[in-house]
Short mmCIF file of N, CA and C in Angstrom, two decimals:
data_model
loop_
_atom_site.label_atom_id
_atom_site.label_comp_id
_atom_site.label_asym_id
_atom_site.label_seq_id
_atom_site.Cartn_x
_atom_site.Cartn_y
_atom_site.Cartn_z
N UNK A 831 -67.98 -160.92 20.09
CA UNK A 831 -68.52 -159.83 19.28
C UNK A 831 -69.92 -159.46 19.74
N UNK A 832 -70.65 -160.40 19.95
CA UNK A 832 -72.10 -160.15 20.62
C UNK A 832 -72.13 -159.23 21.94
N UNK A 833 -71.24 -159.68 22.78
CA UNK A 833 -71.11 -158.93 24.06
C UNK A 833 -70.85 -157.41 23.75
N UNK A 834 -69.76 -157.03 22.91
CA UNK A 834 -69.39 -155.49 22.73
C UNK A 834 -70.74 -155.29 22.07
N UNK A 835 -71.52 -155.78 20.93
CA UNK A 835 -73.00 -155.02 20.64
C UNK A 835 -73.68 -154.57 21.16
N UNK A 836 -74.00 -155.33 22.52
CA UNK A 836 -74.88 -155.85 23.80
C UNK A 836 -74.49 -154.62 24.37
N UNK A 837 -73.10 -154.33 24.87
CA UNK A 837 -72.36 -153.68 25.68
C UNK A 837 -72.64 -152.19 25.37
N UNK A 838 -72.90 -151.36 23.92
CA UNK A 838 -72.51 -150.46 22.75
C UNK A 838 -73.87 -150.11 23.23
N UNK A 839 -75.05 -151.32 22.93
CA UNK A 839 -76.61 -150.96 22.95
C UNK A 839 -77.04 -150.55 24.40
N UNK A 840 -76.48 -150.96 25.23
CA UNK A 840 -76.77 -150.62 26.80
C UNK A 840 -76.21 -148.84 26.93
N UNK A 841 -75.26 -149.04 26.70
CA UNK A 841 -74.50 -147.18 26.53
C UNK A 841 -75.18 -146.27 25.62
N UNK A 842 -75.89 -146.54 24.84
CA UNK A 842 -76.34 -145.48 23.63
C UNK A 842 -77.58 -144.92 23.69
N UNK A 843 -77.73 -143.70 23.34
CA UNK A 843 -78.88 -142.66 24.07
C UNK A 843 -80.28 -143.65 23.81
N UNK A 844 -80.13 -144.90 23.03
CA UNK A 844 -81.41 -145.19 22.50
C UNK A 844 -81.74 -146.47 23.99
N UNK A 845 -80.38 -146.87 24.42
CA UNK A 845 -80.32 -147.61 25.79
C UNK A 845 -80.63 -146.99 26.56
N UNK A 846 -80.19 -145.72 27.44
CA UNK A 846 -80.08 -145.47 28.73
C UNK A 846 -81.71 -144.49 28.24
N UNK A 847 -82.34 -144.17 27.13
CA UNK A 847 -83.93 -143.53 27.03
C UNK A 847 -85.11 -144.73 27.48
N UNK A 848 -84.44 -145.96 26.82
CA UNK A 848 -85.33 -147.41 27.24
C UNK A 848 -85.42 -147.72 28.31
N UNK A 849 -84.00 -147.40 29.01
CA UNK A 849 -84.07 -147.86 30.27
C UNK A 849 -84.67 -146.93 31.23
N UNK A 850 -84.79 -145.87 30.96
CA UNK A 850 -85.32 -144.54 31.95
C UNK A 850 -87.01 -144.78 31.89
N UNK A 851 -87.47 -145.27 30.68
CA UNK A 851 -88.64 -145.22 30.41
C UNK A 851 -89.19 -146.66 30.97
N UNK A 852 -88.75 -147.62 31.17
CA UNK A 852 -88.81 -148.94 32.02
C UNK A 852 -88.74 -148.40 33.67
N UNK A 853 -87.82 -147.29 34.07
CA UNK A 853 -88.44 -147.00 35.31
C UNK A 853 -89.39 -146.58 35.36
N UNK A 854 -89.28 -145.52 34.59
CA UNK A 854 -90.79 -144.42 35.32
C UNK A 854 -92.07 -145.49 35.05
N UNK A 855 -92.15 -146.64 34.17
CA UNK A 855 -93.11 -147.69 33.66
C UNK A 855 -93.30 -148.21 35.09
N UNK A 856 -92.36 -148.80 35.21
CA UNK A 856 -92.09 -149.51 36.71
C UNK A 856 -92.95 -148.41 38.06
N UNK A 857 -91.93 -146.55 38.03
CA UNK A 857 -92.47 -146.53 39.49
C UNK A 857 -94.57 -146.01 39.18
N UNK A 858 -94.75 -145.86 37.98
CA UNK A 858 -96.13 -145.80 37.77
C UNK A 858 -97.12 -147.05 37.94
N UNK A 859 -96.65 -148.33 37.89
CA UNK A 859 -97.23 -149.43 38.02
C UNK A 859 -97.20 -149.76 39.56
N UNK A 860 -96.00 -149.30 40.00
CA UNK A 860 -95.63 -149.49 41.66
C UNK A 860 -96.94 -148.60 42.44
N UNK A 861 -97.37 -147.30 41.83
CA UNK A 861 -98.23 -146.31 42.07
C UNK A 861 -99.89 -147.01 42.32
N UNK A 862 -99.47 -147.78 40.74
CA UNK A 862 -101.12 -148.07 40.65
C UNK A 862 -101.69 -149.07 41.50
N UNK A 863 -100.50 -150.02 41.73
CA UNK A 863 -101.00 -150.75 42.50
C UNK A 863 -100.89 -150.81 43.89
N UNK A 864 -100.42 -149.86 44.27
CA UNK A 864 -101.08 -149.61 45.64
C UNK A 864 -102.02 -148.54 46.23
N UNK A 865 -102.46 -147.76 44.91
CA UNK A 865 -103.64 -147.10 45.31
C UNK A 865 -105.41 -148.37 44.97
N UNK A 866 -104.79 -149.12 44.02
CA UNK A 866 -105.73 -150.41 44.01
C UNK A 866 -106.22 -151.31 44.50
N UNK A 867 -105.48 -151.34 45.41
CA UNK A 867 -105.06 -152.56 46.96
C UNK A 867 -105.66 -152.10 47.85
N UNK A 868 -104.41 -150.75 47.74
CA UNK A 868 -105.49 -149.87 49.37
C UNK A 868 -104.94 -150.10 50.73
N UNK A 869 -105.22 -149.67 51.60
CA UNK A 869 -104.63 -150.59 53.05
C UNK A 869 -105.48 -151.18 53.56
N UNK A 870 -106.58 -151.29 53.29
CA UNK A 870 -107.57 -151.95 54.30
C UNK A 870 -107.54 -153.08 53.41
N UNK A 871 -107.30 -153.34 52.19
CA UNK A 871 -107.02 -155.19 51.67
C UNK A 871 -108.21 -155.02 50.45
N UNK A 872 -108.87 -154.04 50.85
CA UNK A 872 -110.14 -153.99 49.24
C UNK A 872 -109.79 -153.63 48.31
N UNK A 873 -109.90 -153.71 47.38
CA UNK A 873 -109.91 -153.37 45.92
C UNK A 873 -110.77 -152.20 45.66
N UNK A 874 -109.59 -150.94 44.87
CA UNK A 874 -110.62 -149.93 44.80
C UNK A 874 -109.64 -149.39 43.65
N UNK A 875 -110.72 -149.59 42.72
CA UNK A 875 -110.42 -149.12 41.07
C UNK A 875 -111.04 -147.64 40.69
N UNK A 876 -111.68 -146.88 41.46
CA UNK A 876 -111.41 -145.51 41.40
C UNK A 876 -110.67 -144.97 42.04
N UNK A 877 -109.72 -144.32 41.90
CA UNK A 877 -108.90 -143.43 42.25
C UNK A 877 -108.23 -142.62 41.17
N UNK A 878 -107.85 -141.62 41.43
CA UNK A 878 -106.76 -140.52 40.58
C UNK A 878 -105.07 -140.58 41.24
N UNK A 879 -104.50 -140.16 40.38
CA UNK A 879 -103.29 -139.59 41.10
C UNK A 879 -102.15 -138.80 39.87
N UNK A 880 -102.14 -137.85 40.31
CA UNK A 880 -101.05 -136.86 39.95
C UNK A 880 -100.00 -137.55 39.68
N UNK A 881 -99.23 -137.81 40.48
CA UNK A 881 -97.96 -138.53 40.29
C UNK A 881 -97.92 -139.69 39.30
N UNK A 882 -98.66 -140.59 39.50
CA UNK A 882 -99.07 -141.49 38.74
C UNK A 882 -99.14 -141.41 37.29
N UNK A 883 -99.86 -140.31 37.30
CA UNK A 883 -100.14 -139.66 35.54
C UNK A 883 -98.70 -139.38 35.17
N UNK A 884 -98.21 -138.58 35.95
CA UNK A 884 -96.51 -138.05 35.75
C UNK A 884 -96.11 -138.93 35.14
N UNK A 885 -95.58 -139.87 35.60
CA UNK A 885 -94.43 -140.89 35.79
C UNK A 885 -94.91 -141.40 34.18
N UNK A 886 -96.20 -141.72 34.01
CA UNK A 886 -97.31 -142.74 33.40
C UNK A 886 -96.80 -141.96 31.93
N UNK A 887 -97.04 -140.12 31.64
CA UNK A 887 -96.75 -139.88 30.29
C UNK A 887 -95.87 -139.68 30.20
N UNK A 888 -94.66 -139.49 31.39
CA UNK A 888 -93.75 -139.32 31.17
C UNK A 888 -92.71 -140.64 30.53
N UNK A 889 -92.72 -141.80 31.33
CA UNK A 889 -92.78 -142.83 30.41
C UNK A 889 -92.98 -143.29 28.83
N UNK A 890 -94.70 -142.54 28.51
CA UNK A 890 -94.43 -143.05 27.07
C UNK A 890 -94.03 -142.02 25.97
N UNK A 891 -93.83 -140.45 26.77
CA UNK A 891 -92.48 -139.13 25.99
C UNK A 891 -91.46 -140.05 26.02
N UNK A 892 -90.47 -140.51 26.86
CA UNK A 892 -89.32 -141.08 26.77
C UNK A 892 -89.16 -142.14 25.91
N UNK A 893 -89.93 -142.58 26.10
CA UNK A 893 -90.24 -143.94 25.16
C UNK A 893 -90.06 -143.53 23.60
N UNK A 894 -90.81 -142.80 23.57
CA UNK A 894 -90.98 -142.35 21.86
C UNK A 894 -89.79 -141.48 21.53
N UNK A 895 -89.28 -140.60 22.63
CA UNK A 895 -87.41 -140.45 22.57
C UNK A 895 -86.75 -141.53 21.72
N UNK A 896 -86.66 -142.83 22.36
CA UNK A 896 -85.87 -143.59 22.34
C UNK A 896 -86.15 -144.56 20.94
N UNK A 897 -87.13 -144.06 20.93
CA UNK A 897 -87.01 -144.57 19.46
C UNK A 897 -87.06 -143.56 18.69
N UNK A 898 -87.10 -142.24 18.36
CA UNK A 898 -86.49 -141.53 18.02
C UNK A 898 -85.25 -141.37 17.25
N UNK A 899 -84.68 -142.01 18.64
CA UNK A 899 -83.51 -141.68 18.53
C UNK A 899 -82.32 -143.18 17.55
N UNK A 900 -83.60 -143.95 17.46
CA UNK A 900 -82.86 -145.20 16.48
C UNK A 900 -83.11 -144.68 15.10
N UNK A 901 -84.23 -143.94 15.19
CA UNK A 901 -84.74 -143.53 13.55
C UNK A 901 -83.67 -142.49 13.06
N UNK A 902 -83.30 -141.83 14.07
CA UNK A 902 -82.21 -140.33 13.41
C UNK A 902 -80.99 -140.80 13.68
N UNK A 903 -80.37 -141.78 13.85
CA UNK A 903 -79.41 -142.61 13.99
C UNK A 903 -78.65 -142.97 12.78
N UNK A 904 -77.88 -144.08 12.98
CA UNK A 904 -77.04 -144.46 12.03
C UNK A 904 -78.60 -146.15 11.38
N UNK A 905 -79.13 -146.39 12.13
CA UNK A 905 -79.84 -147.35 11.60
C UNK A 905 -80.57 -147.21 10.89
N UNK A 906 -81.42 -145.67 11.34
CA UNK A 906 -82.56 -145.27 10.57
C UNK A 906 -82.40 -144.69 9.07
N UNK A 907 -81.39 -144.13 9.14
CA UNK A 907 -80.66 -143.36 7.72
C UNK A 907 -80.21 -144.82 7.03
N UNK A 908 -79.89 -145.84 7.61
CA UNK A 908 -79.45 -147.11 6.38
C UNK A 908 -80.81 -147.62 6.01
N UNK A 909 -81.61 -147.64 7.30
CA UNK A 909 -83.08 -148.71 6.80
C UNK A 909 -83.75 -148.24 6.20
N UNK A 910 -84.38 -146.64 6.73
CA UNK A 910 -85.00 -145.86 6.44
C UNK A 910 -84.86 -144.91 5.03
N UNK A 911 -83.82 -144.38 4.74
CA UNK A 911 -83.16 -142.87 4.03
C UNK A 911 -83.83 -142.45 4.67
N UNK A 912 -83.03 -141.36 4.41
CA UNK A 912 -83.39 -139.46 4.51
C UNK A 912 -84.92 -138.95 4.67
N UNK A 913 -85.49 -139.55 3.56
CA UNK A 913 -87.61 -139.27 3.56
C UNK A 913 -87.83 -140.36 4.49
N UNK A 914 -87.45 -141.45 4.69
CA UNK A 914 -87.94 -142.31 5.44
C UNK A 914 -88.06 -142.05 7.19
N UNK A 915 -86.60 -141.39 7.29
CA UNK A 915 -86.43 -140.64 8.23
C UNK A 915 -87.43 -139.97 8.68
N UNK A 916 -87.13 -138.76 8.09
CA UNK A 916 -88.20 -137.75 8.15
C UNK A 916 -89.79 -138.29 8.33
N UNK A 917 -90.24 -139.11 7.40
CA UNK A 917 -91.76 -139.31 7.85
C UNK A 917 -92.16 -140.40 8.75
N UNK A 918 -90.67 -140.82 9.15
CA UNK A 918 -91.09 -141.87 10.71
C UNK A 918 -90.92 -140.59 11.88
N UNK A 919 -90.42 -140.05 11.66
CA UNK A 919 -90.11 -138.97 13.02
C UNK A 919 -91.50 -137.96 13.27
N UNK A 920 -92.05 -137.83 11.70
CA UNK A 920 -92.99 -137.28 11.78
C UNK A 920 -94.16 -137.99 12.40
N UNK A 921 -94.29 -139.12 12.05
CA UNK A 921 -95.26 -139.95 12.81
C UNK A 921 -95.39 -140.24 14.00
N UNK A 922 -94.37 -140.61 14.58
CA UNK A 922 -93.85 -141.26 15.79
C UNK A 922 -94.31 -140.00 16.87
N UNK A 923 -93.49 -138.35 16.43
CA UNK A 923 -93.95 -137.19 17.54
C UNK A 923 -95.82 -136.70 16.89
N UNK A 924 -96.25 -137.63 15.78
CA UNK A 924 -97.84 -137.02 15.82
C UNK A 924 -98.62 -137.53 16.92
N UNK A 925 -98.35 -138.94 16.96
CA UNK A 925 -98.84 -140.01 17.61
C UNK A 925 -98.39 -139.69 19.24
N UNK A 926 -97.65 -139.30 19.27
CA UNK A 926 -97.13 -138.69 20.84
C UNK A 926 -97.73 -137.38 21.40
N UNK A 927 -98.21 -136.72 20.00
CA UNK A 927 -98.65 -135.56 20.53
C UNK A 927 -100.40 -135.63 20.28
N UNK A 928 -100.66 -136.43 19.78
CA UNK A 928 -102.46 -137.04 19.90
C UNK A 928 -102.29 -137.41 21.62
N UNK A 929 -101.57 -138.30 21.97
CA UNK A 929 -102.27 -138.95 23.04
C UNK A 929 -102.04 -138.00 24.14
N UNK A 930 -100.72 -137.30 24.07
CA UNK A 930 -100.68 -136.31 25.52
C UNK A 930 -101.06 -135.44 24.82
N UNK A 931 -101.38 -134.42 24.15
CA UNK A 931 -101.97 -133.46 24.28
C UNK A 931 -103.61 -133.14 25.11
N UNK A 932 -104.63 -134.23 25.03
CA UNK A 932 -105.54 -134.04 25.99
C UNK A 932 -105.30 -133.91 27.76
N UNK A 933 -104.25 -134.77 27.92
CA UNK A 933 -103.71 -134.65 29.36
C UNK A 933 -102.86 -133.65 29.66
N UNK A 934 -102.61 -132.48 28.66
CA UNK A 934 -101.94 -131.65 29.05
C UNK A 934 -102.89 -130.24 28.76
N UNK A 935 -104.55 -130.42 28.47
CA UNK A 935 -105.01 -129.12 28.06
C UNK A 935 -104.82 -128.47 26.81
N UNK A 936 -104.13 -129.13 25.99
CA UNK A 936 -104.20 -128.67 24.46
C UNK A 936 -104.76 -129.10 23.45
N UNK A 937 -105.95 -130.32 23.72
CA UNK A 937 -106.67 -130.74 23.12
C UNK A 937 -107.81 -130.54 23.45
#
């Protein structure tokens, strides 16, 4: 019985959003640390990068998808109700839209 749960949770939009958001986590960390390293072997903690940022908010949008998507679910409507719903969803996209909105020019 554990395995089909296991199995159910890997398939379901709230799985394959976790798991998308564990890459882009992944290729943004892959980013950082080799603009940190460097090739010459020094350590160099200024730098920027475009891509980096990408991957970086794009990561924690998906992220907040994916839980999202447990709150408007069948879990969130048993744990939560209906208002509960509603004012976790509300929270969850305020808090998403505080932190990227400065990195996107709308703050």
């Amino acid at each position: 019985a554990a395995k089909n749960l296991v199995a159910k949770h890997l398939v379901s939009p709230h799985g394959k959003l976790g798991a998308l958001a564990g890459v882009l986590t992944l290729a943004s960390s892959i980013l950082a640390a080799s603009k940190t390293l460097g090739p010459n072997g020094k350590m160099n903690y200024l730098w920027r990068d475009r891509l980096h940022r990408m991957f970086g908010m794009g990561a924690y949008v998906v992220a907040g998808f994916s839980i999202l998507s447990v709150v408007n679910a069948g879990w969130g409507k048993h744990a939560l109700g209906p208002q509960g719903q509603k004012a976790m969803s509300a929270a969850v996209l305020g808090v998403q839209a505080m932190v990227i909105a400065p990195w996107v020019g709308l703050a």
